[in-house]
PDB file of C-alpha atoms and ligand atoms in Angstrom:
ATOM      1  CA  MET A   1     -48.471 -43.375  41.138  1.00 66.00           C
ATOM      2  CA  VAL A   2     -45.701 -45.317  42.800  1.00 93.00           C
ATOM      3  CA  ILE A   3     -46.195 -43.666  46.162  1.00 96.00           C
ATOM      4  CA  GLU A   4     -48.185 -45.127  49.026  1.00 97.00           C
ATOM      5  CA  GLN A   5     -49.205 -42.491  51.564  1.00 97.00           C
ATOM      6  CA  ILE A   6     -49.650 -44.010  55.027  1.00 96.00           C
ATOM      7  CA  LYS A   7     -51.222 -42.075  57.867  1.00 94.00           C
ATOM      8  CA  ILE A   8     -49.445 -42.728  61.152  1.00 93.00           C
ATOM      9  CA  GLY A   9     -49.724 -41.303  64.682  1.00 84.00           C
ATOM     10  CA  TYR A  10     -49.977 -37.589  65.458  1.00 85.00           C
ATOM     11  CA  ASP A  11     -51.137 -36.594  61.941  1.00 94.00           C
ATOM     12  CA  ASN A  12     -47.840 -37.723  60.432  1.00 95.00           C
ATOM     13  CA  PHE A  13     -47.499 -39.287  57.015  1.00 97.00           C
ATOM     14  CA  CYS A  14     -45.057 -42.070  56.256  1.00 97.00           C
ATOM     15  CA  TYR A  15     -44.515 -43.029  52.616  1.00 98.00           C
ATOM     16  CA  VAL A  16     -43.484 -46.064  50.617  1.00 98.00           C
ATOM     17  CA  ILE A  17     -42.013 -45.289  47.199  1.00 98.00           C
ATOM     18  CA  TYR A  18     -41.704 -48.391  45.069  1.00 97.00           C
ATOM     19  CA  CYS A  19     -40.839 -49.722  41.637  1.00 96.00           C
ATOM     20  CA  PRO A  20     -43.469 -52.283  40.608  1.00 95.00           C
ATOM     21  CA  ILE A  21     -41.158 -53.738  37.943  1.00 95.00           C
ATOM     22  CA  HIS A  22     -38.035 -54.347  40.028  1.00 96.00           C
ATOM     23  CA  LYS A  23     -39.927 -54.721  43.315  1.00 96.00           C
ATOM     24  CA  LYS A  24     -37.608 -52.304  45.108  1.00 97.00           C
ATOM     25  CA  ALA A  25     -38.857 -49.829  47.713  1.00 98.00           C
ATOM     26  CA  ALA A  26     -37.955 -46.941  49.982  1.00 98.00           C
ATOM     27  CA  ILE A  27     -39.699 -45.978  53.205  1.00 98.00           C
ATOM     28  CA  VAL A  28     -39.763 -42.257  53.923  1.00 98.00           C
ATOM     29  CA  ASP A  29     -40.120 -40.897  57.487  1.00 97.00           C
ATOM     30  CA  PRO A  30     -40.781 -43.942  59.689  1.00 96.00           C
ATOM     31  CA  GLY A  31     -41.853 -41.928  62.712  1.00 94.00           C
ATOM     32  CA  PHE A  32     -44.391 -44.325  64.169  1.00 87.00           C
ATOM     33  CA  ASP A  33     -46.328 -47.467  63.255  1.00 88.00           C
ATOM     34  CA  THR A  34     -43.650 -49.030  61.064  1.00 91.00           C
ATOM     35  CA  THR A  35     -45.866 -52.109  60.962  1.00 92.00           C
ATOM     36  CA  LYS A  36     -48.148 -50.382  58.451  1.00 93.00           C
ATOM     37  CA  SER A  37     -45.375 -49.651  55.958  1.00 95.00           C
ATOM     38  CA  LEU A  38     -43.802 -53.081  56.480  1.00 95.00           C
ATOM     39  CA  GLN A  39     -47.167 -54.713  55.818  1.00 96.00           C
ATOM     40  CA  PHE A  40     -47.396 -52.819  52.523  1.00 96.00           C
ATOM     41  CA  ILE A  41     -43.867 -53.946  51.618  1.00 96.00           C
ATOM     42  CA  THR A  42     -44.607 -57.574  52.456  1.00 96.00           C
ATOM     43  CA  ALA A  43     -48.026 -57.614  50.775  1.00 97.00           C
ATOM     44  CA  ASN A  44     -46.467 -56.343  47.532  1.00 96.00           C
ATOM     45  CA  ASN A  45     -43.340 -58.535  47.718  1.00 97.00           C
ATOM     46  CA  LEU A  46     -41.075 -55.498  47.783  1.00 97.00           C
ATOM     47  CA  ILE A  47     -37.427 -55.311  48.869  1.00 97.00           C
ATOM     48  CA  LEU A  48     -36.686 -52.384  51.159  1.00 98.00           C
ATOM     49  CA  GLU A  49     -33.567 -50.650  49.803  1.00 98.00           C
ATOM     50  CA  TYR A  50     -33.686 -47.268  51.509  1.00 98.00           C
ATOM     51  CA  ILE A  51     -35.010 -45.634  54.670  1.00 98.00           C
ATOM     52  CA  ILE A  52     -35.113 -41.942  53.833  1.00 98.00           C
ATOM     53  CA  LEU A  53     -35.542 -39.219  56.441  1.00 98.00           C
ATOM     54  CA  THR A  54     -36.781 -35.818  55.275  1.00 98.00           C
ATOM     55  CA  HIS A  55     -35.427 -34.399  58.543  1.00 98.00           C
ATOM     56  CA  TYR A  56     -34.213 -35.547  61.931  1.00 97.00           C
ATOM     57  CA  HIS A  57     -37.270 -34.813  64.092  1.00 97.00           C
ATOM     58  CA  ASN A  58     -38.364 -37.765  66.174  1.00 95.00           C
ATOM     59  CA  ASP A  59     -41.889 -37.947  64.753  1.00 95.00           C
ATOM     60  CA  HIS A  60     -40.301 -38.615  61.337  1.00 96.00           C
ATOM     61  CA  SER A  61     -37.400 -40.830  62.353  1.00 96.00           C
ATOM     62  CA  ALA A  62     -38.184 -42.644  65.640  1.00 95.00           C
ATOM     63  CA  GLU A  63     -38.500 -46.129  64.142  1.00 95.00           C
ATOM     64  CA  THR A  64     -35.470 -45.936  61.837  1.00 96.00           C
ATOM     65  CA  LYS A  65     -33.279 -48.038  64.137  1.00 95.00           C
ATOM     66  CA  HIS A  66     -36.021 -50.634  64.531  1.00 95.00           C
ATOM     67  CA  LEU A  67     -36.530 -50.840  60.768  1.00 95.00           C
ATOM     68  CA  LYS A  68     -32.806 -51.192  60.091  1.00 96.00           C
ATOM     69  CA  LYS A  69     -32.669 -54.005  62.649  1.00 96.00           C
ATOM     70  CA  ILE A  70     -35.493 -55.848  60.878  1.00 95.00           C
ATOM     71  CA  ILE A  71     -34.012 -55.271  57.395  1.00 96.00           C
ATOM     72  CA  PRO A  72     -30.231 -54.788  57.905  1.00 97.00           C
ATOM     73  CA  SER A  73     -29.549 -54.557  54.150  1.00 97.00           C
ATOM     74  CA  SER A  74     -31.614 -51.352  53.937  1.00 98.00           C
ATOM     75  CA  ARG A  75     -29.626 -48.131  53.833  1.00 98.00           C
ATOM     76  CA  ILE A  76     -30.455 -45.021  55.820  1.00 98.00           C
ATOM     77  CA  VAL A  77     -30.487 -41.809  53.785  1.00 98.00           C
ATOM     78  CA  SER A  78     -30.452 -38.253  55.142  1.00 98.00           C
ATOM     79  CA  SER A  79     -28.773 -34.915  54.614  1.00 98.00           C
ATOM     80  CA  LYS A  80     -25.373 -34.382  56.226  1.00 97.00           C
ATOM     81  CA  GLU A  81     -26.744 -31.567  58.407  1.00 96.00           C
ATOM     82  CA  ASP A  82     -29.657 -33.523  59.877  1.00 97.00           C
ATOM     83  CA  GLY A  83     -27.808 -36.859  59.799  1.00 97.00           C
ATOM     84  CA  GLN A  84     -25.598 -35.644  62.658  1.00 95.00           C
ATOM     85  CA  LYS A  85     -28.663 -35.361  64.895  1.00 95.00           C
ATOM     86  CA  LEU A  86     -30.077 -38.824  64.231  1.00 94.00           C
ATOM     87  CA  PRO A  87     -29.728 -41.541  66.893  1.00 88.00           C
ATOM     88  CA  ILE A  88     -28.349 -43.864  64.184  1.00 93.00           C
ATOM     89  CA  LYS A  89     -25.631 -43.079  61.639  1.00 95.00           C
ATOM     90  CA  PRO A  90     -26.928 -42.663  58.073  1.00 98.00           C
ATOM     91  CA  ASP A  91     -25.390 -44.883  55.374  1.00 98.00           C
ATOM     92  CA  ILE A  92     -25.878 -42.366  52.568  1.00 98.00           C
ATOM     93  CA  LEU A  93     -25.704 -38.586  52.826  1.00 98.00           C
ATOM     94  CA  VAL A  94     -27.512 -36.582  50.173  1.00 98.00           C
ATOM     95  CA  CYS A  95     -27.201 -32.925  49.251  1.00 95.00           C
ATOM     96  CA  ASP A  96     -28.879 -30.579  46.783  1.00 95.00           C
ATOM     97  CA  LYS A  97     -29.358 -32.338  43.423  1.00 95.00           C
ATOM     98  CA  SER A  98     -28.267 -35.788  44.698  1.00 98.00           C
ATOM     99  CA  GLN A  99     -30.037 -38.645  42.981  1.00 98.00           C
ATOM    100  CA  LEU A 100     -30.836 -42.266  43.866  1.00 98.00           C
ATOM    101  CA  LYS A 101     -32.638 -44.980  41.963  1.00 97.00           C
ATOM    102  CA  VAL A 102     -35.243 -47.292  43.473  1.00 97.00           C
ATOM    103  CA  GLY A 103     -35.508 -49.827  40.665  1.00 96.00           C
ATOM    104  CA  ASN A 104     -36.711 -47.690  37.739  1.00 95.00           C
ATOM    105  CA  ILE A 105     -37.844 -44.822  39.932  1.00 96.00           C
ATOM    106  CA  LEU A 106     -35.575 -41.775  40.029  1.00 97.00           C
ATOM    107  CA  LEU A 107     -35.345 -39.852  43.289  1.00 98.00           C
ATOM    108  CA  SER A 108     -33.879 -36.332  43.132  1.00 98.00           C
ATOM    109  CA  PHE A 109     -33.124 -34.487  46.345  1.00 98.00           C
ATOM    110  CA  LEU A 110     -33.522 -30.854  47.194  1.00 98.00           C
ATOM    111  CA  LEU A 111     -31.940 -29.363  50.296  1.00 98.00           C
ATOM    112  CA  THR A 112     -34.644 -27.159  51.843  1.00 98.00           C
ATOM    113  CA  PRO A 113     -33.481 -25.809  55.226  1.00 98.00           C
ATOM    114  CA  GLY A 114     -35.767 -23.676  57.364  1.00 98.00           C
ATOM    115  CA  HIS A 115     -37.694 -26.150  59.501  1.00 98.00           C
ATOM    116  CA  THR A 116     -34.405 -27.871  60.343  1.00 98.00           C
ATOM    117  CA  PRO A 117     -30.897 -27.066  59.033  1.00 98.00           C
ATOM    118  CA  GLY A 118     -30.854 -30.126  56.762  1.00 97.00           C
ATOM    119  CA  GLY A 119     -34.449 -30.698  55.714  1.00 98.00           C
ATOM    120  CA  ILE A 120     -34.821 -32.335  52.317  1.00 98.00           C
ATOM    121  CA  CYS A 121     -37.567 -32.710  49.715  1.00 98.00           C
ATOM    122  CA  ILE A 122     -37.640 -35.760  47.464  1.00 98.00           C
ATOM    123  CA  ILE A 123     -38.738 -35.441  43.853  1.00 98.00           C
ATOM    124  CA  VAL A 124     -40.069 -38.765  42.579  1.00 98.00           C
ATOM    125  CA  ASP A 125     -39.677 -39.383  38.836  1.00 95.00           C
ATOM    126  CA  LYS A 126     -40.296 -35.680  38.116  1.00 90.00           C
ATOM    127  CA  LYS A 127     -43.971 -36.298  38.901  1.00 96.00           C
ATOM    128  CA  ALA A 128     -44.318 -35.949  42.658  1.00 98.00           C
ATOM    129  CA  MET A 129     -42.500 -34.391  45.582  1.00 98.00           C
ATOM    130  CA  LEU A 130     -42.378 -35.463  49.219  1.00 98.00           C
ATOM    131  CA  THR A 131     -41.936 -32.260  51.162  1.00 98.00           C
ATOM    132  CA  GLY A 132     -41.501 -33.439  54.769  1.00 98.00           C
ATOM    133  CA  ASP A 133     -42.107 -30.548  57.146  1.00 98.00           C
ATOM    134  CA  THR A 134     -40.915 -27.949  54.628  1.00 98.00           C
ATOM    135  CA  LEU A 135     -44.247 -27.556  52.833  1.00 98.00           C
ATOM    136  CA  PHE A 136     -47.691 -28.578  54.039  1.00 98.00           C
ATOM    137  CA  ILE A 137     -50.987 -28.241  52.176  1.00 97.00           C
ATOM    138  CA  GLY A 138     -51.850 -24.604  52.837  1.00 97.00           C
ATOM    139  CA  ASP A 139     -48.874 -23.820  55.069  1.00 97.00           C
ATOM    140  CA  CYS A 140     -45.191 -24.493  55.700  1.00 98.00           C
ATOM    141  CA  GLY A 141     -43.301 -26.067  58.591  1.00 97.00           C
ATOM    142  CA  ARG A 142     -42.481 -24.198  61.792  1.00 97.00           C
ATOM    143  CA  THR A 143     -39.308 -22.162  61.895  1.00 97.00           C
ATOM    144  CA  ASP A 144     -39.324 -21.424  65.628  1.00 96.00           C
ATOM    145  CA  LEU A 145     -38.013 -24.803  66.789  1.00 95.00           C
ATOM    146  CA  PRO A 146     -34.288 -25.335  67.531  1.00 93.00           C
ATOM    147  CA  GLY A 147     -32.377 -25.162  64.227  1.00 94.00           C
ATOM    148  CA  GLY A 148     -35.292 -23.500  62.453  1.00 97.00           C
ATOM    149  CA  ASN A 149     -34.682 -20.363  60.434  1.00 97.00           C
ATOM    150  CA  LEU A 150     -37.325 -18.128  58.903  1.00 98.00           C
ATOM    151  CA  ALA A 151     -35.109 -16.571  56.199  1.00 98.00           C
ATOM    152  CA  GLN A 152     -33.849 -20.013  55.158  1.00 98.00           C
ATOM    153  CA  MET A 153     -37.425 -21.294  54.952  1.00 98.00           C
ATOM    154  CA  TYR A 154     -38.414 -18.354  52.766  1.00 98.00           C
ATOM    155  CA  ALA A 155     -35.448 -19.061  50.469  1.00 98.00           C
ATOM    156  CA  SER A 156     -36.255 -22.792  50.303  1.00 98.00           C
ATOM    157  CA  LEU A 157     -39.871 -22.072  49.403  1.00 98.00           C
ATOM    158  CA  HIS A 158     -39.321 -19.201  47.007  1.00 98.00           C
ATOM    159  CA  GLU A 159     -35.939 -19.907  45.425  1.00 97.00           C
ATOM    160  CA  LYS A 160     -36.378 -23.664  45.125  1.00 97.00           C
ATOM    161  CA  ILE A 161     -39.936 -24.985  45.448  1.00 98.00           C
ATOM    162  CA  MET A 162     -41.643 -22.105  43.604  1.00 98.00           C
ATOM    163  CA  LYS A 163     -39.365 -22.767  40.609  1.00 97.00           C
ATOM    164  CA  LEU A 164     -40.540 -26.370  40.227  1.00 98.00           C
ATOM    165  CA  PRO A 165     -43.239 -27.354  37.698  1.00 97.00           C
ATOM    166  CA  ASP A 166     -46.902 -26.829  38.616  1.00 98.00           C
ATOM    167  CA  GLU A 167     -47.683 -30.426  37.612  1.00 97.00           C
ATOM    168  CA  LEU A 168     -45.669 -31.918  40.487  1.00 98.00           C
ATOM    169  CA  ARG A 169     -47.926 -33.485  43.067  1.00 97.00           C
ATOM    170  CA  GLY A 170     -46.905 -32.455  46.586  1.00 98.00           C
ATOM    171  CA  TYR A 171     -47.072 -34.956  49.448  1.00 98.00           C
ATOM    172  CA  PRO A 172     -46.509 -33.361  52.878  1.00 98.00           C
ATOM    173  CA  GLY A 173     -44.994 -34.856  56.025  1.00 97.00           C
ATOM    174  CA  GLN A 174     -48.051 -33.978  58.114  1.00 96.00           C
ATOM    175  CA  ASP A 175     -51.773 -34.165  57.450  1.00 95.00           C
ATOM    176  CA  TYR A 176     -52.467 -30.552  58.401  1.00 95.00           C
ATOM    177  CA  GLY A 177     -54.251 -29.381  55.258  1.00 92.00           C
ATOM    178  CA  GLU A 178     -57.734 -29.674  53.834  1.00 92.00           C
ATOM    179  CA  ARG A 179     -56.571 -32.560  51.641  1.00 95.00           C
ATOM    180  CA  PRO A 180     -53.748 -35.108  51.992  1.00 97.00           C
ATOM    181  CA  PHE A 181     -51.881 -34.013  48.828  1.00 97.00           C
ATOM    182  CA  ASP A 182     -52.187 -31.420  46.094  1.00 98.00           C
ATOM    183  CA  SER A 183     -50.592 -30.223  42.869  1.00 98.00           C
ATOM    184  CA  LEU A 184     -47.794 -27.728  43.340  1.00 98.00           C
ATOM    185  CA  GLY A 185     -49.575 -25.364  40.933  1.00 98.00           C
ATOM    186  CA  CYS A 186     -52.619 -25.296  43.173  1.00 98.00           C
ATOM    187  CA  GLN A 187     -50.415 -24.697  46.222  1.00 98.00           C
ATOM    188  CA  LYS A 188     -48.591 -21.859  44.446  1.00 98.00           C
ATOM    189  CA  ARG A 189     -51.974 -20.163  44.022  1.00 97.00           C
ATOM    190  CA  ASN A 190     -53.490 -20.994  47.405  1.00 96.00           C
ATOM    191  CA  ASN A 191     -50.783 -21.647  49.998  1.00 97.00           C
ATOM    192  CA  LYS A 192     -50.299 -18.479  52.069  1.00 97.00           C
ATOM    193  CA  THR A 193     -46.576 -19.164  52.473  1.00 98.00           C
ATOM    194  CA  LEU A 194     -46.060 -19.436  48.692  1.00 98.00           C
ATOM    195  CA  LYS A 195     -48.338 -16.525  47.770  1.00 96.00           C
ATOM    196  CA  VAL A 196     -46.268 -13.884  49.600  1.00 96.00           C
ATOM    197  CA  LYS A 197     -43.736 -11.935  47.569  1.00 95.00           C
ATOM    198  CA  THR A 198     -41.178 -10.783  50.159  1.00 96.00           C
ATOM    199  CA  LEU A 199     -39.409 -12.086  53.258  1.00 97.00           C
ATOM    200  CA  LYS A 200     -40.999  -9.223  55.218  1.00 96.00           C
ATOM    201  CA  GLU A 201     -44.474 -10.344  54.174  1.00 96.00           C
ATOM    202  CA  PHE A 202     -43.549 -13.956  54.941  1.00 96.00           C
ATOM    203  CA  SER A 203     -42.424 -13.009  58.439  1.00 95.00           C
ATOM    204  CA  THR A 204     -45.857 -11.533  59.257  1.00 95.00           C
ATOM    205  CA  ILE A 205     -47.850 -14.665  58.377  1.00 92.00           C
ATOM    206  CA  PRO A 206     -49.586 -15.838  61.563  1.00 81.00           C
TER     207      PRO A 206
HETATM  208 FE1  FE2 B 301     -40.492 -31.633  61.967  1.00 86.73          FE
END
């Protein structure tokens, strides 16, 4: 798989998505410890093309400015909604169904509000999905923070994520589950936030 999952501070995950043929890469959610992802990039002779933020929260975006300063040719990618809240202006705004290429790797974006107004998931080559704080292993992201919305989260999970293929491997933004990643099929069967059938039921999940 062309995804490197990197554990960083406070149970966060940062990711490097890369094309081994063209040596191009994207860093997703540089919240802390950028050194680790930069080391991976350097060790594999990769060129950083994109810095992608699944949402604006500080623990996912704090080192974006620093990274852009180190590699000025890299382009910052976010949704329009969350881009407005970042301390640095994004270069590329994505919306539902936007696509970007990292070398041969196709990234497709899904707008999944609920945790924040402009949270995004990133589908990598139709094989994997980085879910930020929208979907965790066994749970979903909080909806009680500023900009969070329970009904939007339910719609993102049940009208978008539940419709995706079971084979997709889900990579969360936080290491809160019993494993660091899982197939979407397994999460559809076991994740309490995906198992519910109505918004009312969803709203009663502790
Ligand atoms: Fe968050």
